[in-house]
PDB file of C-alpha atoms in Angstrom:
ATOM      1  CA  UNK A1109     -25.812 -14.793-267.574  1.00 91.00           C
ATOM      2  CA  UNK A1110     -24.900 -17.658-269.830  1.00 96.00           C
ATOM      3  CA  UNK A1111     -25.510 -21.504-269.978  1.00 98.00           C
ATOM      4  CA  UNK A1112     -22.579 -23.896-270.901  1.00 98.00           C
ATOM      5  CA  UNK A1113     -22.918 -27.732-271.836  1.00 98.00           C
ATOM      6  CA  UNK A1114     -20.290 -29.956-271.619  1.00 97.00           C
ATOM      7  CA  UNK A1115     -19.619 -33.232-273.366  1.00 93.00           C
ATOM      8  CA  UNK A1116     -17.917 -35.053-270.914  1.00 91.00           C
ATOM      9  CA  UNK A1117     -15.107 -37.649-272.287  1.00 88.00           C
ATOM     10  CA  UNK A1118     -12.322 -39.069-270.177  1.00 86.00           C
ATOM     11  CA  UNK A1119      -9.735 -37.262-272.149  1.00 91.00           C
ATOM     12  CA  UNK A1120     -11.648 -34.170-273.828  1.00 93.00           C
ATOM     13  CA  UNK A1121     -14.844 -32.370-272.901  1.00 95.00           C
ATOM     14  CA  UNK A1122     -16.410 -30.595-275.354  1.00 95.00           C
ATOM     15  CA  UNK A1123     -17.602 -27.224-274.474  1.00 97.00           C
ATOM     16  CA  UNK A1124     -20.787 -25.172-275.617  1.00 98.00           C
ATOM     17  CA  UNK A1125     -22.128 -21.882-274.677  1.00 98.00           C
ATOM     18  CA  UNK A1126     -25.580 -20.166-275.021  1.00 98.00           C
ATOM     19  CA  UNK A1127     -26.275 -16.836-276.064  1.00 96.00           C
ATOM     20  CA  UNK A1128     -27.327 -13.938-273.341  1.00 94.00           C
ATOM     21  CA  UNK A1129     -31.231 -14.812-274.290  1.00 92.00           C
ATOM     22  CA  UNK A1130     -30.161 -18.542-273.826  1.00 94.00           C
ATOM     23  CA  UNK A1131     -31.635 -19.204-277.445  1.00 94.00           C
ATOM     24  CA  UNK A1132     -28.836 -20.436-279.424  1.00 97.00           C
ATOM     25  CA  UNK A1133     -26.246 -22.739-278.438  1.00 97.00           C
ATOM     26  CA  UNK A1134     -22.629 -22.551-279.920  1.00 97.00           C
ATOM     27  CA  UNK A1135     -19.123 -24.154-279.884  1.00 95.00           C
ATOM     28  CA  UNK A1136     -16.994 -23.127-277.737  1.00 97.00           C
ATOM     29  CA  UNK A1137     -13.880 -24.894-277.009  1.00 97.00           C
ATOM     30  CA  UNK A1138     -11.795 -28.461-276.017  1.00 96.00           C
ATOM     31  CA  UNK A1139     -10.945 -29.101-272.734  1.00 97.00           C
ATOM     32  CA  UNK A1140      -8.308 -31.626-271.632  1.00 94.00           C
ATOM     33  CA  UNK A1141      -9.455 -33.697-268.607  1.00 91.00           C
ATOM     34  CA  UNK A1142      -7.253 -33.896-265.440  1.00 91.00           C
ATOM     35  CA  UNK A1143      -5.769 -31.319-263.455  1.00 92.00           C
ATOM     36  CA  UNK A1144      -6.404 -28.222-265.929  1.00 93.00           C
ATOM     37  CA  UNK A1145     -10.157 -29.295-266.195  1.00 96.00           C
ATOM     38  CA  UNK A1146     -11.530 -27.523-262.976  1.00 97.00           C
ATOM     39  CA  UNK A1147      -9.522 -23.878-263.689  1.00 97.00           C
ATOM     40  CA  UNK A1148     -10.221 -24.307-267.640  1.00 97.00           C
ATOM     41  CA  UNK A1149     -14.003 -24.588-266.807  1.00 98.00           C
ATOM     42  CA  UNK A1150     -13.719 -21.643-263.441  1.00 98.00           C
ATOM     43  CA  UNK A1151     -11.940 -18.993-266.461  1.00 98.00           C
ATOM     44  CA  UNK A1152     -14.798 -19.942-269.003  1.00 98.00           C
ATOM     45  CA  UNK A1153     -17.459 -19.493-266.306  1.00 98.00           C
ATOM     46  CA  UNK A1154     -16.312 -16.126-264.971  1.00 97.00           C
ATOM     47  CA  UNK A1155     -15.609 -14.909-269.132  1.00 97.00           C
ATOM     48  CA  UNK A1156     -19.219 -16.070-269.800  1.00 97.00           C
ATOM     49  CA  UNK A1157     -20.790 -14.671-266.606  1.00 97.00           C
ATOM     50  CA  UNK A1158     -22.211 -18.762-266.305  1.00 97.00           C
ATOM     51  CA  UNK A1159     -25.005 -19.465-264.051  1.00 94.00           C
ATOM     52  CA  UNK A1160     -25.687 -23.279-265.260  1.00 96.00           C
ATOM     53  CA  UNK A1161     -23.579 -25.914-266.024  1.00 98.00           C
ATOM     54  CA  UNK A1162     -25.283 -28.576-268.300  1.00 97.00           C
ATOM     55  CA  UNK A1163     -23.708 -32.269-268.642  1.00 96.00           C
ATOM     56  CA  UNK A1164     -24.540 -34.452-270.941  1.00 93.00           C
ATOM     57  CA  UNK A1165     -25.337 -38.060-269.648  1.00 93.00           C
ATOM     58  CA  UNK A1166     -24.724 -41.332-271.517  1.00 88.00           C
ATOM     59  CA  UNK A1167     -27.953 -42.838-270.691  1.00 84.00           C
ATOM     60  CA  UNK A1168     -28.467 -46.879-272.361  1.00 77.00           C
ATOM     61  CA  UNK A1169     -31.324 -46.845-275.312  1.00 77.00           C
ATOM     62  CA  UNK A1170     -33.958 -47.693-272.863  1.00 78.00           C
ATOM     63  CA  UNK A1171     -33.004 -44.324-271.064  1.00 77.00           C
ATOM     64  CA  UNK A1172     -31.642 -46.009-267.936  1.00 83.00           C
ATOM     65  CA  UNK A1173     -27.825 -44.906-266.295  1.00 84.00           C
ATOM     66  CA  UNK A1174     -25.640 -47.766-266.439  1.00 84.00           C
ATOM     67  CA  UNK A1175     -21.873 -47.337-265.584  1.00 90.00           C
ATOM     68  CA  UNK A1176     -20.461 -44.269-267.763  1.00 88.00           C
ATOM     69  CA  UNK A1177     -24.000 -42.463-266.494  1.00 91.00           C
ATOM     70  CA  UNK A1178     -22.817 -42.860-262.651  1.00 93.00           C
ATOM     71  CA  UNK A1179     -19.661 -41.599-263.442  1.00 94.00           C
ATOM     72  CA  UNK A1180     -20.914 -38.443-265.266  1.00 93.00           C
ATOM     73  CA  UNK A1181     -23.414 -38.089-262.023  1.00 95.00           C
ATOM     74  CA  UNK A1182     -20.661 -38.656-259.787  1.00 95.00           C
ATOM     75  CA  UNK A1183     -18.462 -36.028-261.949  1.00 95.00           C
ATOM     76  CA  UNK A1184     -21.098 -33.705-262.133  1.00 95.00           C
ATOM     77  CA  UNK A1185     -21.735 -33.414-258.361  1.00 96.00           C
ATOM     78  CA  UNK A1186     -17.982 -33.230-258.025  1.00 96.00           C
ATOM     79  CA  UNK A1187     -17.884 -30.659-260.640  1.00 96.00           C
ATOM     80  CA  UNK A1188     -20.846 -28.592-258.899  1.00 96.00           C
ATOM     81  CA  UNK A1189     -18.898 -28.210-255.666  1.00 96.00           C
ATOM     82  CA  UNK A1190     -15.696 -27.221-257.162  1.00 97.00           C
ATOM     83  CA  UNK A1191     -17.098 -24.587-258.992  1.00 97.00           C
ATOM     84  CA  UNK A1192     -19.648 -23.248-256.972  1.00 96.00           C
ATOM     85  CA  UNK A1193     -22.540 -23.260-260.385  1.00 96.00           C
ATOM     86  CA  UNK A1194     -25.691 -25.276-260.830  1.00 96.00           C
ATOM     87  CA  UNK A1195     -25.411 -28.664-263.121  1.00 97.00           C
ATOM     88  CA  UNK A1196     -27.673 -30.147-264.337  1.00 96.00           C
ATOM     89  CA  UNK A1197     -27.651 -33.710-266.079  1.00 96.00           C
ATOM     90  CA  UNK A1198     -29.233 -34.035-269.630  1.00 94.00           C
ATOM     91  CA  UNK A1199     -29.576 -36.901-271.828  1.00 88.00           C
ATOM     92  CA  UNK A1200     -26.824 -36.888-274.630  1.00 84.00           C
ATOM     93  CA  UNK A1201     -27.933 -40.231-276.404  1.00 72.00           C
ATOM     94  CA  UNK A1202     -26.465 -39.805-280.175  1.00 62.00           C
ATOM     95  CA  UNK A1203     -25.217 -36.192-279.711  1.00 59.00           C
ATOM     96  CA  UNK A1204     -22.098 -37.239-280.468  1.00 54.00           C
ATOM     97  CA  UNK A1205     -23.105 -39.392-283.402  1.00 56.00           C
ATOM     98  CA  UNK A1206     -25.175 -36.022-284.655  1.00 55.00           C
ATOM     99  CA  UNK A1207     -21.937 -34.125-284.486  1.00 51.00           C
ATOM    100  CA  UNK A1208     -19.849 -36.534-286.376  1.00 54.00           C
ATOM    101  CA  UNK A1209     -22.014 -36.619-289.037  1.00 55.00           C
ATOM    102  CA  UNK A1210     -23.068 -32.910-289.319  1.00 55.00           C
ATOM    103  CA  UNK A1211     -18.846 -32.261-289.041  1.00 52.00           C
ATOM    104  CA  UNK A1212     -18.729 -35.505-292.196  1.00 51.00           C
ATOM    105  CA  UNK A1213     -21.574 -33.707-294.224  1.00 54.00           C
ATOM    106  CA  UNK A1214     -20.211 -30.374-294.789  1.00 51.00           C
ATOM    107  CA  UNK A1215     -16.801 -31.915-295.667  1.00 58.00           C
ATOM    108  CA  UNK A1216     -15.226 -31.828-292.706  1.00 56.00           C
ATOM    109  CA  UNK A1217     -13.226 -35.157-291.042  1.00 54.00           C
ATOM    110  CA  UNK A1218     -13.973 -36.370-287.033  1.00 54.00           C
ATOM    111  CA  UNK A1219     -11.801 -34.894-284.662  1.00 55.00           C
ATOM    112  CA  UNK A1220     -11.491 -33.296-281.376  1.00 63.00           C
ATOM    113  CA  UNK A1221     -14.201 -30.343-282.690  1.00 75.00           C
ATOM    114  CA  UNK A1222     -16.562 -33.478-282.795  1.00 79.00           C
ATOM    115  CA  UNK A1223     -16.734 -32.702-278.885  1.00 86.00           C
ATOM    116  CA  UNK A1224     -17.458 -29.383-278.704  1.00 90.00           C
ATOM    117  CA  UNK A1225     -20.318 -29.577-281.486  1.00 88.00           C
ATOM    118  CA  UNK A1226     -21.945 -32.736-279.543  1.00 88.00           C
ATOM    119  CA  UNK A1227     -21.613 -30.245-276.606  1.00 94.00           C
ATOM    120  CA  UNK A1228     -23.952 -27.448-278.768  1.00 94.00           C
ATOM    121  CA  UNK A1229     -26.120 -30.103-279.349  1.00 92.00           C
ATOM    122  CA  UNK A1230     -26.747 -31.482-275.889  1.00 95.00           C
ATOM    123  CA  UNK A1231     -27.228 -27.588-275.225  1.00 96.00           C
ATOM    124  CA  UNK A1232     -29.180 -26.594-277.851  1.00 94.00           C
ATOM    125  CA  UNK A1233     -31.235 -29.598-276.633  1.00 91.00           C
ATOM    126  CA  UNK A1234     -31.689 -28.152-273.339  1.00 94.00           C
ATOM    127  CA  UNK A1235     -32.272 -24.377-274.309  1.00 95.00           C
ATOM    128  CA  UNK A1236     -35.250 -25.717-276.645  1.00 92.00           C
ATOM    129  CA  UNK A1237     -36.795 -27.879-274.037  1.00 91.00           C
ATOM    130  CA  UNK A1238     -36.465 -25.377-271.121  1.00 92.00           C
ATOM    131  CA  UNK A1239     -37.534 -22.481-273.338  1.00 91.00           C
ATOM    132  CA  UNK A1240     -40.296 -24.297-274.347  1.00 89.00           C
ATOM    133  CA  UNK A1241     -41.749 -25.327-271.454  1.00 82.00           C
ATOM    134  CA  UNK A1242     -41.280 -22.481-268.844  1.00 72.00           C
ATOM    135  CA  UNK A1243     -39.384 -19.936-271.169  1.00 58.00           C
ATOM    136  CA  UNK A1244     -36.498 -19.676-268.797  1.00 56.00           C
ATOM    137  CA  UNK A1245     -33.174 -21.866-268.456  1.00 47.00           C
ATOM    138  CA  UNK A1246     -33.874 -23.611-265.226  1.00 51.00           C
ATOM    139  CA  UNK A1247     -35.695 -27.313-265.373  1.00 49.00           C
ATOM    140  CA  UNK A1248     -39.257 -27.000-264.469  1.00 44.00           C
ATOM    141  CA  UNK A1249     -38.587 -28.380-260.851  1.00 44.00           C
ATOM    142  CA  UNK A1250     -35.125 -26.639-260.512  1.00 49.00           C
ATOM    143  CA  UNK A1251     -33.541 -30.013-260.184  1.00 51.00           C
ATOM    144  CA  UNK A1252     -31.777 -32.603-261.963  1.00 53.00           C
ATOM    145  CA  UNK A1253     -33.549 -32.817-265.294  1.00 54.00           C
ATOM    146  CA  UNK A1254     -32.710 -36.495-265.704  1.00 56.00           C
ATOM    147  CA  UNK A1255     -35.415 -37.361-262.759  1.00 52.00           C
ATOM    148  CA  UNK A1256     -38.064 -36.019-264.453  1.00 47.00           C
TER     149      UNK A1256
END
């Protein structure tokens, strides 16, 4: 069973999956929002064998939700029904920044692939925290792990 992380845009959501150990997070894909989102993400999670869905959250610099973070809730919960797997909310302050850069750095130009590699990152993110703290993929509480 995998993990995938999404970097949730209104048009594109990046896409990132982990490994079968849930050690290493990698780019996966590009996802239109809209219509095709919800049976884009089903074929990806049936492929991957998917047991968690992680979304990142655009949380303000204090670390509070303000507007874009209740829609990404809102989306998430949405997105949890629809397709029957856990989600969990993660803070994706910068991510997207980080990918930009790392993409700029090895002499690559911003584009859609911006999304996907903020989506490893968010991921990544997560694997390292959960895997340090409990060794396993789940938040310590099984919950959100925004309300920790």
């Amino acid at each position: 069973m995998r993990v995938i992380a999404l970097d949730y845009g209104r048009k594109r959501i990046g896409v990132a999956v982990s490994d079968d150990r849930h050690h290493i997070a990698l780019p996966l894909t590009v996802l239109e929002s809209g219509e095709k989102l919800v049976p884009g993400l089903k074929k990806i999670i049936k492929d991957y064998r998917v047991e968690t869905m992680v979304m990142g959250c655009p949380l303000d610099l204090e670390g509070n939700e303000g507007k874009a973070a209740a829609k990404v809730r809102k989306e998430s919960e949405r997105l949890e029904r629809a397709l029957n797997v856990k989600c969990v909310l993660w803070d994706e302050r910068y991510t997207t920044k980080q990918a930009e850069m790392g993409i700029i750095r090895t002499g690559g130009r911003r584009s859609k692939k911006d999304d996907m590699v903020a989506a490893a990152i968010i991921l990544q993110s997560y694997l390292d925290y959960c895997n340090r703290l409990t060794g396993e993929t789940e938040s310590p509480d099984g919950g959100d792990a925004l309300d920790e």
